[in-house]
Amino acid sequence: MNNPVNWFILFLCTAVVGLYLILPQPRQTVTHDPVTGKEKKTVTLVFGGLGRDRLVMNEVKEKFEAAHPDMAIKFIRTFSPRKVETMIAAGIAPDVLIVPYDKVPYYREAGAILDITSFVTNDPELYADLKEGGDFYDVLVEPFHVEGKIDMLPLWYTPFILYYNKDLFDKNGVAYPDETWTWEDMRAAAKKMTHDTDNDGKIDEFGLYFAQWQHGIETFIFQNGGRILNEDGTRVDMTDPKTIEALQFLYDLKFKDKVCPSNFLTPGVSPSRLFRQGKIAIFGPWGVFSMVDFKTEITSFDWDVAVLPKGPTGKRASLVAPAALAVSSQSPHPEVSYEFIRFMTSKEGMEIIAKWGLFLPCRKSVARSPALCNPHELPENDAALIHDVENGYAHLPAYTSTRYGDVYDVINEETYRMLDMKYSTPAETTSNITTKANRILARVQPMQKPLSDIPVILWLPLIIIFVCGVTGLIVWFRKTGRAMGRASRIEERWGYILISPWLIGFCLLTAGPLLVSIFLSFCQWQSLSSIGSAAFVGVSNYVRALSGLDDKFYPSLYATLKYTAFAVPIGLTAALFLALLLNRKIRGVTIFRTLYFLPAVLPSVAVTILWWYLFNTESGWINHLLAFIGIPSINWLGDPRFAIFIFVFMHLWAVGGGIIIYLAALQGVPTELYEAAEIDGAGHWSRFRHVTLPMISPVIFFNLVMGIIGSFQVFNQAFIMFDGGGGPDDSTLFYVLHLYNEAITHYRFGYGAALAWILFVIILICTLLIFKSSSLWVYYEGAKRKGRA
Amino acid sequence: MRIRMTAPLRERFVNIATYIVVLVGVIPVLLPLFWLISSSLKTKDTVFLAPPQWLPSVMEYHATSDFGVVDLIVDDTFAYATGTLWRVHVPLATGNYVHTTLDVPSDVLLPANTQDTDAFRLPLPSWQTTADVIRTGLSHNNSTATVAFVSDMVMPHDVICGKSVLNPQWNNYIKAFQEEPFHLYLINTLFVTCAGMLGNIISCSLVGYAFARLRFRGKNILFLLLLSTMMLPAQVSMIPTFVMYVKIGWLDSFKPLLAPTMLAQSAFFVFLFRQFFMTIPADLEDAARIDGCTPLRIYWDIILPLATPVVIVVAVFSFMTAWNDFFGPLLYLNSDEKQTLALALNNFKTAFGYRDPQLLMAASTIMIIPAVVIFFCAQKVFIRGVVITGVEK
């Protein structure tokens, strides 16, 4: 044992054991009382992780544990918005769930929430508070009980209000907004306050910014008496003239009156930042969650809040978005978890929420608490915060089903196309939303029986095939084994033992999943219920993708193809060009080879983060360099036309792997060929054209195939660059990213599997096409000699 | 005859041209990395400065006017992620001082006119000093800045010369660790990396050995199967594998990341070992076999020590794969304390990318350094590996 490899392996073993021992320890579910040593029952809860959140967490923990010495709270910090869903699906849900209003149907359907009616009814004080007219605002209690059952306790909410810059109002001689304000007053005020202060042709003081996402849009629609859902609330219907009128109002504000700042997808520039800088006069409808920032950061001007203006018909309406606390159905000690949510929704807990300041507490008795409405701090008119909830003007956002989130995605995307890209008019937008959203809502639930209901007899063919296969294998083994000697038997046994890890892995991680995946692609199987509940749906998954019913399928394919069309040819050419240069025998060439290869081996996360900064519109180097050659600043990260090129650039940067392969090929070209060509009087170009190119064409061909396969599998960069989304207008929704979102984020395993197989077929076809056409342009030395001509 | 005379000259010319092109080409390759390191040493507010700054530096301004010295001090404790808050300290002739803060966000630095791209104008809505500044202009180039104040108190066009002073913030690296427990994530990453390396070396070499040296029925078919897995896109088996791990409770653990390495699922590594073992003369083992050694003994005592070059290739490649892996951890790891560096970096970007860009850059640099070091130490290994994957496959 005195050779380096064995020592290296032993060293690795020690390192692994050592590292294993110091791995960060997982969360404990049981803690012990330091004094009595008694076991404490621990409640776990997923909560944000930013600075202010920690303060709340600490205070909640302190107060709750002081009041309940036998209980403890454990916060799980997260950055991932879908963390809780993943945990529920995996059966490791936290004990207590914070359920935002829009996730209520999802959590209910997943069976993640425990029915706490019996707890609440045995708790007369709380029960009275929850009743109509009790301490909780009625509108905030409503969504959290169903059919007489209570399953959640209302925790916090955000109203939607206007923020305004008093200094700008004063400067322009406009009266402050009050309860009599209407849309037209707002429009007139905004027009008066929109200026190009330095006369450079660009507006730098804007009259108005309104939230361009679902809640902002919905507020205006409600105020105008329009609607999002039809009468019975089962389908989306935005074709009502009142709805279109509301959107037209917003459209005009943006494009006719030009009082709103445009496109905010530039990194680092957010509308709330513009307001903080004193460049927006009226800011809203917007939630209260930005108020903490405004309070601490706005020092240079006076500001205040106001209720939203009335609609043209004089209708006052606004939205609220509440969230509730629930006990997880997976909680091992529901009574302890209940005790915690009771504490959090009690007056004491609500006081802490009020101090936190990101949301308002749902209890009337805390709504005006000094922690929330401090007379010594801005805003002065804090009554505006609770005005609408208190007077019954507040509505819950339109409510449909578990697909609620998908419908809102559609609304957001279409509004973005209308208000940011100006791709569609209000009328077109509403009809687009209606069609697309209803298509989502109408998506048939599997009517077929779940697999577990299919009689065993139908599985028989599969079972017979399997049994026959195994029997055949055994028979073949017996038959061929008879002639073997003892030594070869032993050798064979060792052979099987040694390859067994791979064979087991192959069956469990490749072949098995492959078969299951084919099978799954013909099934509808959502969430992580037992596989028996999957339902056979024939080819409908494939139909859904290919017929465009999934309206992200073709965009994702298009994005991938566009990327391929640019990245692969440019990458191939650049790599070949550089390889030709680096193949010359010049001094220091190995250093250059190394340097060019370097980017290809760097971690994709760090690299993507780096390029994310480089492509920043204002402070990124790319735009700065382009300015040198007179190209105006491009909003790379926000403009759907350009976003894909970020990835093309990144691909080009890491082209080193291709260079190395070309170099190996170039060095394999026999020098006699060049000498012969030179004697024939061939110059550099014709030597390249007639000797080099044909000789390395198999490698070019190989790089082409691998390049295409690789570009169809782009994921990391796209995921990291746009935080898991598809970039502006889904222009960088790469195919695998779409697949990941469908399968892993939304747990649509059947559809995801179908997408994977479509990808496989696409790659296969591309590869075959290239193989077929290769005879036209690839020169294989051996083949030619055999006399292909 | 003529050709022979001019050929060396021509060669030389081409070589020089090559040098120039290669040198120019290497700039865009290295520039981003330089910028990464430079940004990791900047203050919070200079990272997002427009135009971007080359070196981690701050501007120091000094000027004299009839009324005294005007100091513009960039105060990074009050600066916001993408803006810059300037604290202006103006001693007046009367002996009093005027203090004010001035919000100069980087995005309002707009070119004043197209002819002079170096000139930038700052529209300042809230300049509240006793010296009421009506207009401030800052003309900016790499080393000096001129701030022109027009006011009734300070004389028009007081000239303030600024100097860019190199000021690397080394403690960004410490701050990054304080902000996020990257050292814990580093332990996780090292564990996954080392265990994966160990698993790959042992399992792949054993399987490669069996395929190269032992005779058993079905060997060729199985080897063909193994090679064919190289061509299969991973997405196809991703979903059932994910579901399987969830069902057996392996989600949020390192097991799904390590299982494929322990089970020799890298066809490329198995192939490398097998090809290498094929070249070892059979006599070596035969002697041992006659002595009654088991294949396992032969493998450990004779074959493996000979395979040093391949072990290095596999070790380096599996280190890089595990170190750089993002998709695996993204799929399988959830808990805060289980994150790997790649995952933690991405989460850091999502959460604090705009708030603390310099810390994100510092963390990214930390993650890149081991990859760069290993690459430079083992560049030949890399090149060989890439060529094998590229040409033989």
PDB file of N, CA, C and O in Angstrom, chain B residues 108-128:
ATOM      1  N   VAL B 108     -29.672  58.741 -12.450  1.00  0.00           N
ATOM      2  CA  VAL B 108     -29.989  60.062 -12.982  1.00  0.00           C
ATOM      3  C   VAL B 108     -28.768  60.728 -13.596  1.00  0.00           C
ATOM      4  O   VAL B 108     -28.829  61.852 -14.035  1.00  0.00           O
ATOM      5  N   LEU B 109     -27.680  60.000 -13.580  1.00  0.00           N
ATOM      6  CA  LEU B 109     -26.505  60.549 -14.242  1.00  0.00           C
ATOM      7  C   LEU B 109     -26.710  60.415 -15.736  1.00  0.00           C
ATOM      8  O   LEU B 109     -26.421  59.388 -16.325  1.00  0.00           O
ATOM      9  N   LEU B 110     -27.249  61.432 -16.328  1.00  0.00           N
ATOM     10  CA  LEU B 110     -27.586  61.340 -17.743  1.00  0.00           C
ATOM     11  C   LEU B 110     -26.588  62.159 -18.548  1.00  0.00           C
ATOM     12  O   LEU B 110     -26.150  63.223 -18.103  1.00  0.00           O
ATOM     13  N   PRO B 111     -26.232  61.668 -19.709  1.00  0.00           N
ATOM     14  CA  PRO B 111     -25.345  62.464 -20.535  1.00  0.00           C
ATOM     15  C   PRO B 111     -25.995  63.808 -20.845  1.00  0.00           C
ATOM     16  O   PRO B 111     -27.164  63.868 -21.231  1.00  0.00           O
ATOM     17  N   ALA B 112     -25.253  64.869 -20.644  1.00  0.00           N
ATOM     18  CA  ALA B 112     -25.828  66.189 -20.837  1.00  0.00           C
ATOM     19  C   ALA B 112     -26.078  66.464 -22.307  1.00  0.00           C
ATOM     20  O   ALA B 112     -27.088  67.002 -22.696  1.00  0.00           O
ATOM     21  N   ASN B 113     -25.148  66.045 -23.127  1.00  0.00           N
ATOM     22  CA  ASN B 113     -25.381  66.148 -24.553  1.00  0.00           C
ATOM     23  C   ASN B 113     -24.618  65.044 -25.250  1.00  0.00           C
ATOM     24  O   ASN B 113     -23.732  64.424 -24.675  1.00  0.00           O
ATOM     25  N   THR B 114     -24.964  64.823 -26.459  1.00  0.00           N
ATOM     26  CA  THR B 114     -24.388  63.675 -27.135  1.00  0.00           C
ATOM     27  C   THR B 114     -22.947  63.914 -27.570  1.00  0.00           C
ATOM     28  O   THR B 114     -22.200  62.983 -27.740  1.00  0.00           O
ATOM     29  N   GLN B 115     -22.571  65.177 -27.747  1.00  0.00           N
ATOM     30  CA  GLN B 115     -21.215  65.436 -28.195  1.00  0.00           C
ATOM     31  C   GLN B 115     -20.211  65.079 -27.107  1.00  0.00           C
ATOM     32  O   GLN B 115     -19.144  64.568 -27.367  1.00  0.00           O
ATOM     33  N   ASP B 116     -20.565  65.344 -25.897  1.00  0.00           N
ATOM     34  CA  ASP B 116     -19.622  65.174 -24.807  1.00  0.00           C
ATOM     35  C   ASP B 116     -20.144  64.108 -23.859  1.00  0.00           C
ATOM     36  O   ASP B 116     -20.869  64.379 -22.934  1.00  0.00           O
ATOM     37  N   THR B 117     -19.769  62.875 -24.128  1.00  0.00           N
ATOM     38  CA  THR B 117     -20.332  61.796 -23.323  1.00  0.00           C
ATOM     39  C   THR B 117     -19.761  61.773 -21.915  1.00  0.00           C
ATOM     40  O   THR B 117     -20.249  61.062 -21.067  1.00  0.00           O
ATOM     41  N   ASP B 118     -18.703  62.527 -21.691  1.00  0.00           N
ATOM     42  CA  ASP B 118     -18.130  62.521 -20.359  1.00  0.00           C
ATOM     43  C   ASP B 118     -18.831  63.472 -19.406  1.00  0.00           C
ATOM     44  O   ASP B 118     -18.605  63.458 -18.217  1.00  0.00           O
ATOM     45  N   ALA B 119     -19.657  64.298 -19.956  1.00  0.00           N
ATOM     46  CA  ALA B 119     -20.314  65.286 -19.115  1.00  0.00           C
ATOM     47  C   ALA B 119     -21.642  64.748 -18.617  1.00  0.00           C
ATOM     48  O   ALA B 119     -22.434  64.193 -19.373  1.00  0.00           O
ATOM     49  N   PHE B 120     -21.854  64.876 -17.365  1.00  0.00           N
ATOM     50  CA  PHE B 120     -23.101  64.377 -16.806  1.00  0.00           C
ATOM     51  C   PHE B 120     -23.751  65.482 -15.989  1.00  0.00           C
ATOM     52  O   PHE B 120     -23.066  66.275 -15.340  1.00  0.00           O
ATOM     53  N   ARG B 121     -25.042  65.483 -16.059  1.00  0.00           N
ATOM     54  CA  ARG B 121     -25.747  66.522 -15.336  1.00  0.00           C
ATOM     55  C   ARG B 121     -26.578  65.875 -14.238  1.00  0.00           C
ATOM     56  O   ARG B 121     -27.175  64.834 -14.436  1.00  0.00           O
ATOM     57  N   LEU B 122     -26.578  66.470 -13.095  1.00  0.00           N
ATOM     58  CA  LEU B 122     -27.347  65.917 -11.996  1.00  0.00           C
ATOM     59  C   LEU B 122     -28.539  66.801 -11.708  1.00  0.00           C
ATOM     60  O   LEU B 122     -28.378  67.892 -11.181  1.00  0.00           O
ATOM     61  N   PRO B 123     -29.723  66.363 -12.037  1.00  0.00           N
ATOM     62  CA  PRO B 123     -30.874  67.153 -11.617  1.00  0.00           C
ATOM     63  C   PRO B 123     -31.106  66.917 -10.128  1.00  0.00           C
ATOM     64  O   PRO B 123     -31.258  65.781  -9.696  1.00  0.00           O
ATOM     65  N   LEU B 124     -31.076  67.934  -9.345  1.00  0.00           N
ATOM     66  CA  LEU B 124     -31.169  67.763  -7.898  1.00  0.00           C
ATOM     67  C   LEU B 124     -32.398  68.473  -7.375  1.00  0.00           C
ATOM     68  O   LEU B 124     -32.408  69.684  -7.229  1.00  0.00           O
ATOM     69  N   PRO B 125     -33.424  67.736  -7.110  1.00  0.00           N
ATOM     70  CA  PRO B 125     -34.651  68.382  -6.694  1.00  0.00           C
ATOM     71  C   PRO B 125     -34.609  68.854  -5.247  1.00  0.00           C
ATOM     72  O   PRO B 125     -35.342  69.732  -4.845  1.00  0.00           O
ATOM     73  N   SER B 126     -33.748  68.267  -4.455  1.00  0.00           N
ATOM     74  CA  SER B 126     -33.916  68.513  -3.030  1.00  0.00           C
ATOM     75  C   SER B 126     -32.625  68.962  -2.374  1.00  0.00           C
ATOM     76  O   SER B 126     -32.171  68.413  -1.396  1.00  0.00           O
ATOM     77  N   TRP B 127     -32.041  69.892  -2.941  1.00  0.00           N
ATOM     78  CA  TRP B 127     -30.785  70.422  -2.405  1.00  0.00           C
ATOM     79  C   TRP B 127     -31.143  71.483  -1.391  1.00  0.00           C
ATOM     80  O   TRP B 127     -31.562  72.583  -1.707  1.00  0.00           O
ATOM     81  N   GLN B 128     -31.040  71.111  -0.126  1.00  0.00           N
ATOM     82  CA  GLN B 128     -31.550  72.038   0.882  1.00  0.00           C
ATOM     83  C   GLN B 128     -30.438  72.571   1.765  1.00  0.00           C
ATOM     84  O   GLN B 128     -30.264  72.155   2.890  1.00  0.00           O
TER      85      GLN B 128
END
